[in-house]
Amino acid sequence: EAQVTQNPRYLITVTGKKLTVTCSQNMNHEYMSWYRQDPGLGLRQIYYSMNVEVTDKGDVPEGYKVSRKEKRNFPLILESPSPNQTSLYFCASSLSGDRNYGYTFGSGTRLTVV
Amino acid sequence: GNSVTQMEGPVTLSEEAFLTINCTYTATEYPSLFWYVQYPGEGLQLLLKATKADDKGSNKGFEATYRKETTSFHLEKGSVQVSDSAVYFCALRGGKLIFGQGTTLQVKP
C-alpha cells in the first residue's frame, strides 16, 4: 500500500530533550515536507526537500532540523524542544516539486513538550 | 505572495442537504488547486484537484471547478451524509502547497 509512515503517533517529552520524529514513504517520491498544524494558525510548512541531500526552510523552520540522506526517509529533529513546539506534525510527500502533484500525508504525530 | 481564503465554519447541515464551502485564492503564478479532507484523528487525504482553468475535479460526490476569472474553487456536494463530517481544506500549489484555514463540516442525521 502506498503510504507515508510517521512515528511515533504520540509523544510527550520534557523541555530540552532532543527528539526525532521519523517519516518514511514507499512511493519513490522526490519531494517531502514537514508541516505543523495549530488551532487558529492552520497548517504551516516547516522544511521541505526536493530530493536526496536537498533541503530548504519553509515558513516556520526555527527550532527544527531535517535531513534527507535517502530518498524514502525525511526525519524531523528537535534538538532542544520547547513548549511552543507542542503541536500536531504531519509529514507529506509528492512525486515531484511540480505544481500538478498533490501531497500524500502521514497520519500525524501529536507532540507535547512540558 | 500566495494565499487561500476559506469560509469560516463550523458548517452544520442535515443529512441529504446541499453543501457549498467557498474558497478563493491569490497567486502570483498559475497554481493547481486542491481540496483535502481531514477526519478526526487522521491525516489529510486528497479529495480532488484541478490543474488548469475550467477544470472540474470530482470524487465521492464532491465537485469543484477551477474558476480563474473569480479566483475561486468552491467545494460542492449535492447530498451530504453523516460520514462526510470532517474538516475540509482548500489548497493551492505553485511551488509548495499552501492551505486555507479549514472548514469544519458537521452533518446531523
mmCIF file of C-alpha atoms in Angstrom:
data_model
loop_
_atom_site.group_PDB
_atom_site.id
_atom_site.type_symbol
_atom_site.label_atom_id
_atom_site.label_comp_id
_atom_site.label_asym_id
_atom_site.label_seq_id
_atom_site.Cartn_x
_atom_site.Cartn_y
_atom_site.Cartn_z
ATOM 1 C CA GLU A 1 0.000 0.000 0.000
ATOM 2 C CA ALA A 2 1.315 3.449 -0.951
ATOM 3 C CA GLN A 3 1.759 5.434 2.202
ATOM 4 C CA VAL A 4 3.691 7.862 4.340
ATOM 5 C CA THR A 5 4.538 6.442 7.744
ATOM 6 C CA GLN A 6 5.309 8.635 10.719
ATOM 7 C CA ASN A 7 6.457 7.549 14.140
ATOM 8 C CA PRO A 8 5.590 7.961 16.889
ATOM 9 C CA ARG A 9 1.906 8.897 16.744
ATOM 10 C CA TYR A 10 2.000 10.443 20.184
ATOM 11 C CA LEU A 11 4.953 11.808 22.145
ATOM 12 C CA ILE A 12 5.237 13.636 25.440
ATOM 13 C CA THR A 13 8.669 14.970 26.260
ATOM 14 C CA VAL A 14 10.377 17.497 28.501
ATOM 15 C CA THR A 15 11.900 20.800 27.513
ATOM 16 C CA GLY A 16 15.386 20.462 26.100
ATOM 17 C CA LYS A 17 15.403 16.716 25.499
ATOM 18 C CA LYS A 18 16.364 16.028 21.899
ATOM 19 C CA LEU A 19 13.894 14.045 19.865
ATOM 20 C CA THR A 20 13.416 12.754 16.344
ATOM 21 C CA VAL A 21 10.170 12.114 14.524
ATOM 22 C CA THR A 22 10.663 9.674 11.695
ATOM 23 C CA CYS A 23 8.968 9.792 8.304
ATOM 24 C CA SER A 24 9.199 7.225 5.551
ATOM 25 C CA GLN A 25 7.437 6.912 2.190
ATOM 26 C CA ASN A 26 7.280 3.912 -0.128
ATOM 27 C CA MET A 27 6.242 5.672 -3.337
ATOM 28 C CA ASN A 28 9.678 6.738 -4.590
ATOM 29 C CA HIS A 29 8.606 10.353 -4.261
ATOM 30 C CA GLU A 30 11.234 13.029 -4.791
ATOM 31 C CA TYR A 31 9.594 15.771 -2.737
ATOM 32 C CA MET A 32 8.990 15.563 1.016
ATOM 33 C CA SER A 33 7.860 18.107 3.538
ATOM 34 C CA TRP A 34 7.008 18.670 7.182
ATOM 35 C CA TYR A 35 4.045 20.710 8.401
ATOM 36 C CA ARG A 36 2.753 21.648 11.793
ATOM 37 C CA GLN A 37 -0.920 22.190 12.494
ATOM 38 C CA ASP A 38 -2.045 24.535 15.243
ATOM 39 C CA PRO A 39 -5.526 25.797 16.149
ATOM 40 C CA GLY A 40 -6.174 29.162 14.584
ATOM 41 C CA LEU A 41 -2.930 29.051 12.589
ATOM 42 C CA GLY A 42 -3.727 26.227 10.214
ATOM 43 C CA LEU A 43 -1.019 24.187 8.511
ATOM 44 C CA ARG A 44 2.412 25.749 8.176
ATOM 45 C CA GLN A 45 5.385 24.318 6.369
ATOM 46 C CA ILE A 46 8.498 23.710 8.466
ATOM 47 C CA TYR A 47 11.006 22.277 5.991
ATOM 48 C CA TYR A 48 10.933 20.620 2.638
ATOM 49 C CA SER A 49 13.210 18.539 0.452
ATOM 50 C CA MET A 50 13.236 18.459 -3.335
ATOM 51 C CA ASN A 51 15.424 15.340 -3.424
ATOM 52 C CA VAL A 52 18.203 13.482 -1.635
ATOM 53 C CA GLU A 53 20.610 15.866 0.089
ATOM 54 C CA VAL A 54 18.493 18.887 -0.948
ATOM 55 C CA THR A 55 16.572 20.551 1.872
ATOM 56 C CA ASP A 56 15.263 24.054 2.437
ATOM 57 C CA LYS A 57 13.418 26.090 5.013
ATOM 58 C CA GLY A 58 9.682 26.540 4.962
ATOM 59 C CA ASP A 59 7.718 29.196 6.780
ATOM 60 C CA VAL A 60 8.492 28.193 10.383
ATOM 61 C CA PRO A 61 11.890 26.446 10.489
ATOM 62 C CA GLU A 62 13.199 27.849 13.787
ATOM 63 C CA GLY A 63 13.981 25.140 16.306
ATOM 64 C CA TYR A 64 13.871 22.289 13.786
ATOM 65 C CA LYS A 65 16.338 20.371 11.673
ATOM 66 C CA VAL A 66 15.869 17.833 8.910
ATOM 67 C CA SER A 67 17.993 15.552 6.809
ATOM 68 C CA ARG A 68 17.465 13.640 3.581
ATOM 69 C CA LYS A 69 20.154 11.020 3.251
ATOM 70 C CA GLU A 70 17.900 8.523 1.499
ATOM 71 C CA LYS A 71 15.008 9.154 -0.820
ATOM 72 C CA ARG A 72 12.443 7.394 1.345
ATOM 73 C CA ASN A 73 13.264 8.961 4.734
ATOM 74 C CA PHE A 74 12.893 12.506 5.986
ATOM 75 C CA PRO A 75 13.260 12.739 9.777
ATOM 76 C CA LEU A 76 12.367 15.857 11.749
ATOM 77 C CA ILE A 77 14.760 16.671 14.571
ATOM 78 C CA LEU A 78 14.061 18.901 17.548
ATOM 79 C CA GLU A 79 17.421 19.381 19.234
ATOM 80 C CA SER A 80 16.109 21.336 22.221
ATOM 81 C CA PRO A 81 12.308 21.202 22.250
ATOM 82 C CA SER A 82 10.353 23.992 23.886
ATOM 83 C CA PRO A 83 6.677 24.181 24.905
ATOM 84 C CA ASN A 84 5.849 26.358 21.885
ATOM 85 C CA GLN A 85 6.674 23.349 19.708
ATOM 86 C CA THR A 86 3.734 21.477 21.157
ATOM 87 C CA SER A 87 1.729 20.762 18.028
ATOM 88 C CA LEU A 88 0.398 18.211 15.571
ATOM 89 C CA TYR A 89 3.038 17.394 12.971
ATOM 90 C CA PHE A 90 2.486 15.957 9.510
ATOM 91 C CA CYS A 91 4.965 14.569 7.058
ATOM 92 C CA ALA A 92 3.980 14.626 3.394
ATOM 93 C CA SER A 93 5.433 13.523 0.093
ATOM 94 C CA SER A 94 4.830 14.302 -3.556
ATOM 95 C CA LEU A 95 6.056 12.758 -6.779
ATOM 96 C CA SER A 96 7.973 15.945 -7.515
ATOM 97 C CA GLY A 97 8.014 19.675 -6.922
ATOM 98 C CA ASP A 98 5.744 20.146 -9.944
ATOM 99 C CA ARG A 99 2.598 22.080 -9.065
ATOM 100 C CA ASN A 100 0.316 19.477 -10.617
ATOM 101 C CA TYR A 101 1.007 16.882 -7.970
ATOM 102 C CA GLY A 102 -0.764 16.769 -4.655
ATOM 103 C CA TYR A 103 0.778 15.554 -1.425
ATOM 104 C CA THR A 104 0.286 12.276 0.384
ATOM 105 C CA PHE A 105 0.194 12.832 4.131
ATOM 106 C CA GLY A 106 1.159 10.692 7.070
ATOM 107 C CA SER A 107 -1.229 10.130 9.966
ATOM 108 C CA GLY A 108 0.397 12.748 12.146
ATOM 109 C CA THR A 109 2.465 12.963 15.317
ATOM 110 C CA ARG A 110 0.988 14.732 18.293
ATOM 111 C CA LEU A 111 3.862 16.210 20.275
ATOM 112 C CA THR A 112 3.552 17.675 23.746
ATOM 113 C CA VAL A 113 6.545 19.449 25.289
ATOM 114 C CA VAL A 114 6.247 20.078 29.030
ATOM 115 C CA GLY B 1 2.512 36.033 -2.137
ATOM 116 C CA ASN B 2 0.137 33.115 -2.477
ATOM 117 C CA SER B 3 -2.793 32.654 -0.127
ATOM 118 C CA VAL B 4 -6.057 30.784 0.265
ATOM 119 C CA THR B 5 -9.191 32.018 1.998
ATOM 120 C CA GLN B 6 -11.981 29.676 3.031
ATOM 121 C CA MET B 7 -15.346 30.360 4.529
ATOM 122 C CA GLU B 8 -15.299 30.098 8.272
ATOM 123 C CA GLY B 9 -17.018 27.246 9.971
ATOM 124 C CA PRO B 10 -18.392 25.341 11.505
ATOM 125 C CA VAL B 11 -20.940 24.454 8.893
ATOM 126 C CA THR B 12 -23.807 22.377 10.256
ATOM 127 C CA LEU B 13 -26.156 20.613 7.855
ATOM 128 C CA SER B 14 -28.803 17.964 7.987
ATOM 129 C CA GLU B 15 -28.239 14.737 6.125
ATOM 130 C CA GLU B 16 -29.057 14.989 2.400
ATOM 131 C CA ALA B 17 -28.638 18.771 2.367
ATOM 132 C CA PHE B 18 -26.636 20.566 -0.321
ATOM 133 C CA LEU B 19 -23.120 21.604 0.622
ATOM 134 C CA THR B 20 -21.067 24.548 -0.563
ATOM 135 C CA ILE B 21 -17.764 25.547 1.005
ATOM 136 C CA ASN B 22 -16.338 28.697 -0.520
ATOM 137 C CA CYS B 23 -12.673 29.023 -1.367
ATOM 138 C CA THR B 24 -10.855 31.893 -3.058
ATOM 139 C CA TYR B 25 -7.165 32.265 -3.727
ATOM 140 C CA THR B 26 -4.456 34.752 -4.552
ATOM 141 C CA ALA B 27 -1.490 33.575 -6.564
ATOM 142 C CA THR B 28 1.459 35.197 -8.270
ATOM 143 C CA GLU B 29 1.720 32.344 -10.754
ATOM 144 C CA TYR B 30 -0.649 29.779 -12.265
ATOM 145 C CA PRO B 31 -1.359 27.315 -9.469
ATOM 146 C CA SER B 32 -3.013 23.944 -9.211
ATOM 147 C CA LEU B 33 -5.901 23.773 -6.750
ATOM 148 C CA PHE B 34 -6.810 21.053 -4.291
ATOM 149 C CA TRP B 35 -9.330 20.068 -1.682
ATOM 150 C CA TYR B 36 -8.190 17.916 1.214
ATOM 151 C CA VAL B 37 -10.290 16.303 3.930
ATOM 152 C CA GLN B 38 -9.229 15.525 7.480
ATOM 153 C CA TYR B 39 -11.314 13.089 9.520
ATOM 154 C CA PRO B 40 -10.954 13.187 13.311
ATOM 155 C CA GLY B 41 -7.620 11.835 14.460
ATOM 156 C CA GLU B 42 -6.317 11.276 10.956
ATOM 157 C CA GLY B 43 -4.037 12.886 8.443
ATOM 158 C CA LEU B 44 -5.136 14.870 5.414
ATOM 159 C CA GLN B 45 -6.433 12.992 2.407
ATOM 160 C CA LEU B 46 -6.583 14.361 -1.097
ATOM 161 C CA LEU B 47 -10.232 14.723 -2.071
ATOM 162 C CA LEU B 48 -9.953 16.265 -5.537
ATOM 163 C CA LYS B 49 -7.835 18.545 -7.640
ATOM 164 C CA ALA B 50 -7.835 20.747 -10.745
ATOM 165 C CA THR B 51 -4.720 21.850 -12.567
ATOM 166 C CA LYS B 52 -5.992 24.438 -15.045
ATOM 167 C CA ALA B 53 -8.780 26.936 -15.545
ATOM 168 C CA ASP B 54 -12.277 25.476 -16.070
ATOM 169 C CA ASP B 55 -11.168 22.013 -14.959
ATOM 170 C CA LYS B 56 -13.620 20.254 -12.691
ATOM 171 C CA GLY B 57 -12.278 17.941 -10.021
ATOM 172 C CA SER B 58 -14.623 15.335 -8.599
ATOM 173 C CA ASN B 59 -14.532 12.457 -6.134
ATOM 174 C CA LYS B 60 -17.013 10.702 -3.820
ATOM 175 C CA GLY B 61 -19.825 13.013 -4.936
ATOM 176 C CA PHE B 62 -17.817 16.168 -4.247
ATOM 177 C CA GLU B 63 -17.033 18.610 -7.055
ATOM 178 C CA ALA B 64 -15.092 21.828 -7.509
ATOM 179 C CA THR B 65 -14.435 23.904 -10.624
ATOM 180 C CA TYR B 66 -11.276 25.966 -11.158
ATOM 181 C CA ARG B 67 -12.545 29.480 -11.876
ATOM 182 C CA LYS B 68 -9.671 31.687 -12.915
ATOM 183 C CA GLU B 69 -11.817 34.754 -13.565
ATOM 184 C CA THR B 70 -13.137 34.761 -9.997
ATOM 185 C CA THR B 71 -10.047 33.080 -8.463
ATOM 186 C CA SER B 72 -12.296 30.550 -6.786
ATOM 187 C CA PHE B 73 -12.519 26.808 -6.228
ATOM 188 C CA HIS B 74 -15.714 26.215 -4.278
ATOM 189 C CA LEU B 75 -16.458 22.713 -2.998
ATOM 190 C CA GLU B 76 -19.959 21.313 -3.558
ATOM 191 C CA LYS B 77 -21.858 18.145 -2.841
ATOM 192 C CA GLY B 78 -25.471 17.537 -3.695
ATOM 193 C CA SER B 79 -26.435 15.372 -0.726
ATOM 194 C CA VAL B 80 -24.213 15.137 2.344
ATOM 195 C CA GLN B 81 -24.053 12.172 4.692
ATOM 196 C CA VAL B 82 -23.161 11.918 8.359
ATOM 197 C CA SER B 83 -19.925 10.239 7.281
ATOM 198 C CA ASP B 84 -18.887 13.460 5.481
ATOM 199 C CA SER B 85 -18.392 15.184 8.838
ATOM 200 C CA ALA B 86 -14.774 16.332 8.793
ATOM 201 C CA VAL B 87 -12.533 19.341 8.287
ATOM 202 C CA TYR B 88 -12.094 20.427 4.667
ATOM 203 C CA PHE B 89 -9.041 22.312 3.455
ATOM 204 C CA CYS B 90 -8.700 24.221 0.231
ATOM 205 C CA ALA B 91 -5.122 24.461 -1.007
ATOM 206 C CA LEU B 92 -3.087 25.755 -3.886
ATOM 207 C CA ARG B 93 0.289 24.715 -5.207
ATOM 208 C CA GLY B 94 2.605 26.937 -7.154
ATOM 209 C CA GLY B 95 5.789 25.558 -5.585
ATOM 210 C CA LYS B 96 4.766 24.391 -2.132
ATOM 211 C CA LEU B 97 1.275 23.525 -1.005
ATOM 212 C CA ILE B 98 -0.468 26.395 0.812
ATOM 213 C CA PHE B 99 -3.624 25.711 2.800
ATOM 214 C CA GLY B 100 -6.645 27.667 3.807
ATOM 215 C CA GLN B 101 -7.652 27.667 7.457
ATOM 216 C CA GLY B 102 -10.002 24.730 7.086
ATOM 217 C CA THR B 103 -13.793 24.497 7.391
ATOM 218 C CA THR B 104 -15.395 22.111 9.839
ATOM 219 C CA LEU B 105 -18.462 20.347 8.482
ATOM 220 C CA GLN B 106 -20.882 18.649 10.830
ATOM 221 C CA VAL B 107 -23.715 16.632 9.322
ATOM 222 C CA LYS B 108 -26.590 15.681 11.595
ATOM 223 C CA PRO B 109 -28.892 12.712 10.978
#
